[in-house]
mmCIF file of C-alpha atoms in Angstrom:
data_model
loop_
_atom_site.group_PDB
_atom_site.id
_atom_site.type_symbol
_atom_site.label_atom_id
_atom_site.label_comp_id
_atom_site.label_asym_id
_atom_site.label_seq_id
_atom_site.Cartn_x
_atom_site.Cartn_y
_atom_site.Cartn_z
ATOM 1 C CA THR A 72 3.659 -10.258 -10.752
ATOM 2 C CA ALA A 73 2.372 -9.141 -7.440
ATOM 3 C CA ALA A 74 5.074 -10.870 -5.690
ATOM 4 C CA GLN A 75 7.857 -8.886 -7.132
ATOM 5 C CA GLN A 76 9.485 -6.153 -4.980
ATOM 6 C CA THR A 77 12.325 -3.773 -6.106
ATOM 7 C CA THR A 78 14.818 -1.805 -4.186
ATOM 8 C CA SER A 79 16.984 1.185 -4.859
ATOM 9 C CA ALA A 80 19.887 2.896 -2.969
ATOM 10 C CA GLY A 81 21.155 6.373 -2.989
ATOM 11 C CA THR A 82 21.896 9.266 -0.667
ATOM 12 C CA TYR A 83 19.526 11.870 0.898
ATOM 13 C CA CYS A 84 20.009 15.169 2.357
ATOM 14 C CA VAL A 85 17.375 16.823 4.944
ATOM 15 C CA ASP A 86 17.244 20.517 5.324
ATOM 16 C CA LYS A 87 17.151 21.194 9.110
ATOM 17 C CA VAL A 88 15.000 24.420 8.836
ATOM 18 C CA THR A 89 12.330 23.331 6.170
ATOM 19 C CA GLY A 90 12.473 19.339 6.514
ATOM 20 C CA ARG A 91 12.867 19.128 2.687
ATOM 21 C CA THR A 92 14.678 16.049 1.782
ATOM 22 C CA THR A 93 16.111 15.616 -1.574
ATOM 23 C CA LEU A 94 17.335 12.304 -2.980
ATOM 24 C CA GLN A 95 20.425 11.528 -5.133
ATOM 25 C CA ASN A 96 21.652 8.655 -7.204
ATOM 26 C CA PHE A 97 18.543 6.345 -6.829
ATOM 27 C CA ALA A 98 17.950 4.138 -9.745
ATOM 28 C CA PRO A 99 15.888 5.835 -12.509
ATOM 29 C CA SER A 100 13.597 2.796 -12.925
ATOM 30 C CA SER A 101 12.580 3.094 -9.203
ATOM 31 C CA GLY A 102 10.881 6.446 -9.758
ATOM 32 C CA VAL A 103 12.064 7.439 -6.297
ATOM 33 C CA GLY A 104 15.027 9.637 -7.495
ATOM 34 C CA THR A 105 12.732 12.395 -8.727
ATOM 35 C CA ALA A 106 10.670 12.883 -5.553
ATOM 36 C CA VAL A 107 11.108 15.389 -2.902
ATOM 37 C CA PHE A 108 10.105 14.389 0.788
ATOM 38 C CA TYR A 109 9.154 16.846 3.357
ATOM 39 C CA MET A 110 9.630 15.661 6.891
ATOM 40 C CA THR A 111 6.939 16.856 9.423
ATOM 41 C CA ALA A 112 8.235 15.152 12.521
ATOM 42 C CA ALA A 113 10.504 12.238 13.316
ATOM 43 C CA ASN A 114 9.759 9.464 10.877
ATOM 44 C CA GLN A 115 6.797 11.226 9.311
ATOM 45 C CA GLY A 116 6.368 13.392 6.348
ATOM 46 C CA PHE A 117 4.935 13.455 2.857
ATOM 47 C CA ILE A 118 6.249 12.970 -0.778
ATOM 48 C CA VAL A 119 5.764 15.178 -3.805
ATOM 49 C CA GLY A 120 6.760 13.801 -7.128
ATOM 50 C CA THR A 121 8.241 15.914 -9.868
ATOM 51 C CA ASP A 122 6.569 13.860 -12.543
ATOM 52 C CA LEU A 123 3.724 15.003 -14.757
ATOM 53 C CA ALA A 124 1.147 13.461 -12.537
ATOM 54 C CA VAL A 125 2.682 15.244 -9.380
ATOM 55 C CA THR A 126 2.568 11.820 -7.474
ATOM 56 C CA SER A 127 2.316 12.342 -3.824
ATOM 57 C CA GLY A 128 2.085 10.202 -0.784
ATOM 58 C CA TYR A 129 2.731 10.076 3.069
ATOM 59 C CA LEU A 130 5.484 8.621 5.307
ATOM 60 C CA GLU A 131 4.681 7.268 8.556
ATOM 61 C CA PRO A 132 6.569 5.020 10.903
ATOM 62 C CA GLN A 133 5.830 1.152 11.022
ATOM 63 C CA SER A 134 4.835 -0.290 14.300
ATOM 64 C CA GLY A 135 3.669 -3.634 15.610
ATOM 65 C CA ALA A 136 6.759 -5.925 15.275
ATOM 66 C CA PRO A 137 7.291 -8.741 15.544
ATOM 67 C CA PHE A 138 5.157 -9.369 12.421
ATOM 68 C CA GLN A 139 3.353 -12.476 11.805
ATOM 69 C CA ASN A 140 -0.155 -13.688 10.257
ATOM 70 C CA SER A 141 -1.816 -12.506 13.580
ATOM 71 C CA SER A 142 -0.567 -8.906 12.796
ATOM 72 C CA MET A 143 -3.608 -8.488 10.579
ATOM 73 C CA THR A 144 -6.646 -9.581 12.594
ATOM 74 C CA GLY A 145 -10.216 -8.511 12.678
ATOM 75 C CA PRO A 146 -12.465 -6.268 10.553
ATOM 76 C CA TYR A 147 -11.046 -3.613 8.200
ATOM 77 C CA ALA A 148 -12.695 -1.043 6.007
ATOM 78 C CA GLY A 149 -10.988 1.126 3.421
ATOM 79 C CA GLY A 150 -10.543 1.434 -0.276
ATOM 80 C CA THR A 151 -8.499 3.157 -2.878
ATOM 81 C CA ILE A 152 -6.817 6.534 -2.229
ATOM 82 C CA ASN A 153 -6.019 9.018 -4.759
ATOM 83 C CA PRO A 154 -6.460 7.316 -7.988
ATOM 84 C CA ALA A 155 -3.798 8.674 -10.299
ATOM 85 C CA THR A 156 -5.607 8.311 -13.691
ATOM 86 C CA LEU A 157 -9.220 7.896 -14.889
ATOM 87 C CA SER A 158 -8.420 4.178 -15.888
ATOM 88 C CA VAL A 159 -7.852 3.071 -12.266
ATOM 89 C CA ILE A 160 -10.886 1.349 -10.674
ATOM 90 C CA ASN A 161 -11.836 3.045 -7.607
ATOM 91 C CA ALA A 162 -12.947 0.713 -4.709
ATOM 92 C CA ALA A 163 -14.354 0.654 -1.252
ATOM 93 C CA ALA A 164 -14.098 -2.537 0.818
ATOM 94 C CA TRP A 165 -14.696 -4.349 3.830
ATOM 95 C CA LEU A 166 -12.210 -7.071 4.843
ATOM 96 C CA SER A 167 -12.213 -9.451 7.709
ATOM 97 C CA SER A 168 -8.993 -11.405 8.634
ATOM 98 C CA ASP A 169 -8.824 -14.291 11.114
ATOM 99 C CA GLY A 170 -5.282 -13.807 11.785
ATOM 100 C CA SER A 171 -4.376 -17.347 10.562
ATOM 101 C CA GLY A 172 -3.818 -16.392 6.913
ATOM 102 C CA ASN A 173 -7.520 -16.034 5.633
ATOM 103 C CA ILE A 174 -9.355 -12.918 4.500
ATOM 104 C CA SER A 175 -12.963 -12.646 3.287
ATOM 105 C CA GLY A 176 -14.958 -9.481 2.592
ATOM 106 C CA SER A 177 -16.784 -7.570 -0.193
ATOM 107 C CA GLU A 178 -15.934 -4.732 -2.510
ATOM 108 C CA ASN A 179 -17.781 -2.066 -4.344
ATOM 109 C CA THR A 180 -16.083 -0.527 -7.466
ATOM 110 C CA SER A 181 -16.558 2.324 -9.850
ATOM 111 C CA GLY A 182 -14.435 2.543 -13.017
ATOM 112 C CA PRO A 183 -14.399 2.977 -16.744
ATOM 113 C CA GLY A 184 -16.831 -0.259 -16.920
ATOM 114 C CA GLY A 185 -19.398 1.183 -14.605
ATOM 115 C CA PRO A 186 -20.109 0.073 -10.946
ATOM 116 C CA GLY A 187 -19.605 -3.294 -9.606
ATOM 117 C CA THR A 188 -19.773 -5.358 -6.437
ATOM 118 C CA GLN A 189 -17.694 -8.699 -5.646
ATOM 119 C CA GLN A 190 -17.231 -10.888 -2.769
ATOM 120 C CA LEU A 191 -13.600 -11.556 -1.783
ATOM 121 C CA ALA A 192 -11.710 -14.581 -0.542
ATOM 122 C CA TYR A 193 -8.015 -14.619 -0.017
ATOM 123 C CA THR A 194 -5.150 -16.326 1.675
ATOM 124 C CA TYR A 195 -2.219 -14.425 3.080
ATOM 125 C CA SER A 196 1.137 -14.759 4.632
ATOM 126 C CA VAL A 197 2.971 -12.036 6.629
ATOM 127 C CA ASP A 198 6.873 -12.065 6.755
ATOM 128 C CA SER A 199 9.110 -10.608 9.395
ATOM 129 C CA THR A 200 9.113 -7.148 7.700
ATOM 130 C CA GLY A 201 5.245 -6.850 7.781
ATOM 131 C CA ARG A 202 5.120 -7.500 3.971
ATOM 132 C CA ILE A 203 2.051 -9.584 3.222
ATOM 133 C CA VAL A 204 1.743 -11.669 0.113
ATOM 134 C CA VAL A 205 -1.903 -12.045 -0.794
ATOM 135 C CA GLN A 206 -3.173 -14.936 -2.731
ATOM 136 C CA GLN A 207 -6.350 -15.786 -4.609
ATOM 137 C CA ASN A 208 -6.900 -19.268 -5.953
ATOM 138 C CA GLY A 209 -3.256 -20.104 -5.111
ATOM 139 C CA SER A 210 -1.840 -17.258 -7.141
ATOM 140 C CA ALA A 211 -0.179 -14.207 -5.887
ATOM 141 C CA SER A 212 -2.648 -11.282 -6.362
ATOM 142 C CA ALA A 213 -1.759 -8.410 -4.252
ATOM 143 C CA ILE A 214 1.068 -7.221 -1.772
ATOM 144 C CA MET A 215 0.081 -5.450 1.436
ATOM 145 C CA TYR A 216 2.065 -3.962 4.295
ATOM 146 C CA VAL A 217 1.467 -3.789 7.879
ATOM 147 C CA ILE A 218 1.735 -0.115 8.935
ATOM 148 C CA SER A 219 0.412 -0.509 12.514
ATOM 149 C CA PRO A 220 -1.863 -2.973 14.489
ATOM 150 C CA THR A 221 -4.825 -1.255 12.980
ATOM 151 C CA LYS A 222 -3.619 -0.189 9.543
ATOM 152 C CA VAL A 223 -2.510 -1.929 6.425
ATOM 153 C CA VAL A 224 -2.025 -0.836 2.811
ATOM 154 C CA MET A 225 -2.443 -2.930 -0.424
ATOM 155 C CA LEU A 226 -1.120 -2.812 -3.897
ATOM 156 C CA PRO A 227 -3.139 -5.193 -6.203
ATOM 157 C CA GLY A 228 -1.156 -6.884 -8.975
ATOM 158 C CA LEU A 229 -3.749 -8.644 -11.030
ATOM 159 C CA ASN A 230 -7.219 -8.115 -12.371
ATOM 160 C CA LEU A 231 -10.134 -10.428 -11.346
ATOM 161 C CA ASP A 232 -9.541 -12.393 -14.604
ATOM 162 C CA GLY A 233 -5.887 -13.088 -13.657
ATOM 163 C CA SER A 234 -4.329 -10.650 -16.111
ATOM 164 C CA GLN A 235 -1.794 -8.293 -15.151
ATOM 165 C CA ASP A 236 -3.336 -4.877 -13.678
ATOM 166 C CA THR A 237 -1.755 -1.970 -15.719
ATOM 167 C CA ASN A 238 -3.338 0.538 -13.630
ATOM 168 C CA PRO A 239 -2.939 -0.609 -10.037
ATOM 169 C CA ALA A 240 -4.315 1.598 -7.175
ATOM 170 C CA LEU A 241 -3.033 1.857 -3.760
ATOM 171 C CA SER A 242 -5.584 1.157 -1.027
ATOM 172 C CA LEU A 243 -5.663 1.729 2.686
ATOM 173 C CA PHE A 244 -7.479 -0.280 5.216
ATOM 174 C CA GLN A 245 -8.099 0.795 8.955
ATOM 175 C CA SER A 246 -9.443 -1.599 11.554
ATOM 176 C CA THR A 247 -12.815 -1.097 12.429
ATOM 177 C CA ALA A 248 -12.570 -3.108 15.802
ATOM 178 C CA SER A 249 -13.502 -1.055 18.803
ATOM 179 C CA ASN A 250 -10.555 -0.762 21.344
#
């Protein structure tokens, strides 16, 4: 379900010249053990997978602690980043969070079933690590993480009909509030 979280432990080695970071002894089921990290600055870098999809991503420092529901407040715009397969539904969304545990918004999607639009209504709870459990109709439907006071990422776990999403897509949301 969307509320599950796994961890893995191992060792890493950073090449001082190139920033290439290799991982060893991570649990095979985590998928992390086959990735190579390249550090570009302190606490920043990117990941390249050695899998057939050449999975990739970015590393950046988390900021904004202490985390609480108000860590996610205001309007956000964003959507799916780098869908890995054709079966992933691509989405662009607008969200508004009240900082008290409620999110509303709308989403436009494009996928194998064609385009779609839906209204969104969620509740959420932020823990001390910045991990956000998002619920729809009382059931966990996604996990989000606070990256900074203006950025969150989301990994959905369930389809709109409540079934398990076998093709989840990472989404990135940036605050649209003017500073």
